[in-house]
Amino acid sequence: MTPVEKKQKIEIQKFAGEDGQYKRRASVFRDFISSKPGSQFLAEANRYHLYVSYACPWATRCLIVRSLKGLSSIISLSVVHWHMDSEGWRFPSDDDKCKDATIDHIYGFKRIKQLYFKANENYDGRFTVPVLWDKKLHTIVNNESSEIIRMLNSEFNHLIDDEHKKKLNLYPTELQKQIDELNSWVYDNINNGVYKTGFATKQEIYENEVLNVFKYLDKAELILKENFTKGETYLIGNQLTEADVRLFVTIIRFDPVYVQHFKCNIGMIRHDFPNIHKWMRLLFWTNASFKETTNFDHIKFHYTKSHKYINPHGITPLGPIPNILPLDHS
Ligand SMILES: N[C@@H](CCC(=O)N[C@@H](CS)C(=O)NCC(=O)O)C(=O)O
């Protein structure tokens, strides 16, 4: 084990700092795929590979956009085992099988961390998913989901056959200001808010964070309530945007995991947020890109069986039953 690997082994399961507060580290690989001729990372069919976990909300953003844009046959995929241990994410093996996970289709690696060290032998960050990998240059293009979804949204259009999917634009120029504004508070207070709540190791910090999550859920509830009154079904009017994708991945995990595992239990989406609940079910039940990329087993098993310091015996609660209610449930 190299000194860097040793350091990673010690720190990988330490989420909160000494002050009891969780601070997410910025992603390190930040290159961009482009459709412009001559680009280092040119948008080409079959050149790029996505490494994901179905459990991870950030990786699932990429899975949803890959599906919405019809890129499944253009960008290949490997899916890790839901269990994350002291060395990070791993792929299933013959004696460690996992339904819906895959081997590493590119190198046959056992762990995601091997990709990080292949890309940079001195890497000293966390071994996170998603990873957007370049099969030609054998390196990581980008490991920041907010940027990966932008590339998938705009740079592969010339390779997409389906006219509807080719035209779909989740970040149209005229809505960018509104989308950016939504993204900024949704990210800090809801997407990352549940992690700051769940990983807090001091009572006072936990209480501040959990109250804050619910304050911003109220804000999202109000927006969707007004939109539904006008006959609109998305966060921004009648148009599906990346803001919906980015909020959805947290909301779909909320009742099954965050309520109990991250102690976000001041309310539940299904009981206390009727408009968010309706919006979430509409996306899930009427759009296959949302339903087919949601894997409740991976989601529930990952959090409850990987975070030993939160749930030492790794017992996965059975409820809520069902994980998501039907569309016509009143
Ligand atoms: N900012 C990154 C965050 C990705 C991230 O934190 N992924 C988690 C899974 S939900 C992970 O891989 N964590 C492993 C670790 O922190 O060691 C993104 O949005 O892509």
Coordinates of C-alpha atoms and ligand atoms in Angstrom, one line a residue, residues 8 12-13 15 22 24-27 53 55-59 61-62 84 88-89 116 126-130 143-146 148 187 195 302-303, ligand 1:
Q8 CA -7.1 7.2 2.2
I12 CA -12.4 7.4 3.9
Q13 CA -15.1 6.7 6.5
F15 CA -17.1 12.3 7.2
Y22 CA -19.8 17.7 7.5
R24 CA -18.1 18.1 1.2
R25 CA -14.8 18.3 -0.7
A26 CA -14.9 19.7 -4.2
S27 CA -14.4 17.2 -7.1
S53 CA -23.7 3.6 -8.0
A55 CA -27.4 4.2 -4.4
C56 CA -25.7 7.6 -5.0
P57 CA -27.9 10.6 -5.8
W58 CA -25.1 12.4 -7.6
A59 CA -24.4 9.5 -9.9
R61 CA -28.3 12.5 -11.9
C62 CA -26.0 11.3 -14.6
M84 CA -19.1 0.9 0.4
G88 CA -14.6 2.8 -0.9
W89 CA -16.7 1.4 -3.7
Y116 CA -8.4 7.3 -9.6
R126 CA -12.0 10.8 -2.1
F127 CA -12.9 8.0 -4.5
T128 CA -16.4 9.2 -5.4
V129 CA -18.9 8.2 -8.1
P130 CA -19.9 9.3 -10.7
N143 CA -16.1 13.4 -11.5
E144 CA -18.5 16.2 -10.8
S145 CA -22.1 15.3 -11.6
S146 CA -23.3 18.8 -12.1
I148 CA -21.2 15.7 -16.3
Y187 CA -28.0 21.9 -3.6
Y195 CA -25.9 14.8 4.3
H302 CA -26.0 1.2 0.7
Y303 CA -26.8 3.8 3.3
Ligands
LIG1 N1 -19.7 16.5 -6.0 C1 -19.8 15.1 -6.3 C2 -20.1 14.2 -5.2 C3 -20.1 12.8 -5.4 C4 -20.2 11.9 -4.1 O1 -20.0 12.5 -3.0 N2 -20.5 10.6 -4.3 C5 -20.5 9.8 -3.1 C6 -21.6 8.7 -3.2 S1 -23.2 9.4 -2.9 C7 -19.2 8.9 -3.0 O2 -18.8 8.3 -4.0 N3 -18.6 8.9 -1.8 C8 -17.5 8.2 -1.6 C9 -16.6 8.9 -0.6 O3 -16.9 10.0 -0.2 O4 -15.6 8.2 -0.2 C10 -20.7 15.0 -7.5 O5 -21.8 15.6 -7.4 O6 -20.4 14.2 -8.4

